[in-house]
Amino acid sequence: MKNIKIKNILISILILSSLTLFLILGIPKEEPITKIKSGYSRIFPKDITYKEKKGLIEYKIDLKLNENRIKKDPESDKYYAEYSGTIRPEAFTFK
C-alpha cells in the first residue's frame, strides 16, 4: 500500500514538472520563413504548401513566390526564386 502511494506521488511530480517545462519553454508559434528554390526555367509555382513533422509537432508551411526575386545564375542555365511565408504548428502527433 505504501509503495503504491509513493509511486503515485512520483508520477504526479513527473507530470507536473513536464507541464511546467512545457509552459516555460512555450508552445511553438507561427514564424516567418524564407526559402530559395532552383529550376532550369523562369517558371515557378506561385504557392507551395506542405507539411513537415519534427518531434511530436506537425507543421504546415505556406510559401508564396516573390516574383521580383527570380534571378539567373550567370555561370549556368539555372534560375533561383525566393519564396517567403510562414511555418506554423498544426497538430501534435503521438505516432
Short mmCIF file of C-alpha atoms in Angstrom, two decimals:
data_model
loop_
_atom_site.label_atom_id
_atom_site.label_comp_id
_atom_site.label_asym_id
_atom_site.label_seq_id
_atom_site.Cartn_x
_atom_site.Cartn_y
_atom_site.Cartn_z
CA MET A 1 0.00 0.00 0.00
CA LYS A 2 2.79 2.38 0.95
CA ASN A 3 4.73 1.58 -2.27
CA ILE A 4 1.69 2.41 -4.41
CA LYS A 5 1.32 5.78 -2.67
CA ILE A 6 4.99 6.63 -3.27
CA LYS A 7 4.70 5.54 -6.90
CA ASN A 8 1.62 7.75 -7.43
CA ILE A 9 3.37 10.74 -5.85
CA LEU A 10 6.43 10.28 -8.09
CA ILE A 11 4.27 10.01 -11.21
CA SER A 12 2.38 13.16 -10.20
CA ILE A 13 5.65 15.05 -9.69
CA LEU A 14 6.93 13.91 -13.10
CA ILE A 15 3.73 15.01 -14.85
CA LEU A 16 3.68 18.40 -13.10
CA SER A 17 7.35 19.05 -13.86
CA SER A 18 6.82 18.11 -17.53
CA LEU A 19 3.87 20.50 -17.80
CA THR A 20 5.87 23.24 -16.09
CA LEU A 21 8.76 22.81 -18.53
CA PHE A 22 6.33 22.87 -21.44
CA LEU A 23 4.87 26.16 -20.19
CA ILE A 24 8.30 27.69 -19.57
CA LEU A 25 9.69 26.70 -22.98
CA GLY A 26 6.47 27.75 -24.61
CA ILE A 27 4.13 26.43 -27.23
CA PRO A 28 5.53 26.70 -30.77
CA LYS A 29 4.36 29.83 -32.59
CA GLU A 30 3.89 30.90 -36.17
CA GLU A 31 7.19 32.14 -37.61
CA PRO A 32 8.28 33.73 -40.90
CA ILE A 33 10.41 31.64 -43.25
CA THR A 34 12.30 32.27 -46.50
CA LYS A 35 13.36 29.50 -48.91
CA ILE A 36 15.24 29.50 -52.20
CA LYS A 37 14.17 27.08 -54.95
CA SER A 38 16.06 26.42 -58.18
CA GLY A 39 14.99 25.32 -61.64
CA TYR A 40 16.02 25.37 -65.30
CA SER A 41 13.27 27.73 -66.44
CA ARG A 42 11.85 31.01 -65.25
CA ILE A 43 8.50 29.39 -64.44
CA PHE A 44 7.94 28.62 -60.74
CA PRO A 45 4.71 27.76 -58.90
CA LYS A 46 3.05 30.77 -57.25
CA ASP A 47 2.25 28.97 -53.97
CA ILE A 48 3.82 26.00 -52.19
CA THR A 49 2.13 24.32 -49.23
CA TYR A 50 3.45 21.26 -47.43
CA LYS A 51 3.56 19.61 -44.02
CA GLU A 52 6.59 18.61 -42.02
CA LYS A 53 6.85 16.64 -38.79
CA LYS A 54 9.51 17.42 -36.21
CA GLY A 55 9.29 15.50 -32.97
CA LEU A 56 5.71 15.42 -31.74
CA ILE A 57 4.63 18.53 -33.65
CA GLU A 58 3.34 18.63 -37.22
CA TYR A 59 3.99 21.93 -39.00
CA LYS A 60 2.23 23.45 -42.00
CA ILE A 61 4.37 25.58 -44.28
CA ASP A 62 2.77 28.10 -46.68
CA LEU A 63 5.13 29.81 -49.13
CA LYS A 64 4.40 32.46 -51.78
CA LEU A 65 6.63 33.33 -54.71
CA ASN A 66 8.34 36.72 -54.61
CA GLU A 67 8.32 37.39 -58.38
CA ASN A 68 10.76 40.29 -58.07
CA ARG A 69 13.41 37.96 -56.66
CA ILE A 70 13.82 35.48 -59.56
CA LYS A 71 17.46 35.55 -60.67
CA LYS A 72 19.52 33.70 -63.27
CA ASP A 73 22.89 32.22 -62.38
CA PRO A 74 25.42 33.78 -64.79
CA GLU A 75 27.57 30.63 -64.85
CA SER A 76 24.81 28.13 -65.67
CA ASP A 77 21.26 27.85 -67.00
CA LYS A 78 19.73 27.71 -63.52
CA TYR A 79 17.20 30.17 -62.17
CA TYR A 80 16.70 30.82 -58.45
CA ALA A 81 13.43 32.02 -56.93
CA GLU A 82 12.81 33.30 -53.43
CA TYR A 83 9.74 32.14 -51.53
CA SER A 84 8.58 33.71 -48.28
CA GLY A 85 5.80 32.66 -45.97
CA THR A 86 5.00 31.18 -42.59
CA ILE A 87 5.64 27.99 -40.71
CA ARG A 88 3.07 27.23 -38.04
CA PRO A 89 2.27 24.30 -35.79
CA GLU A 90 -0.82 22.44 -36.90
CA ALA A 91 -1.14 19.39 -34.66
CA PHE A 92 0.51 17.27 -32.01
CA THR A 93 1.06 13.66 -33.05
CA PHE A 94 1.89 10.69 -30.88
CA LYS A 95 2.70 8.15 -33.59
#
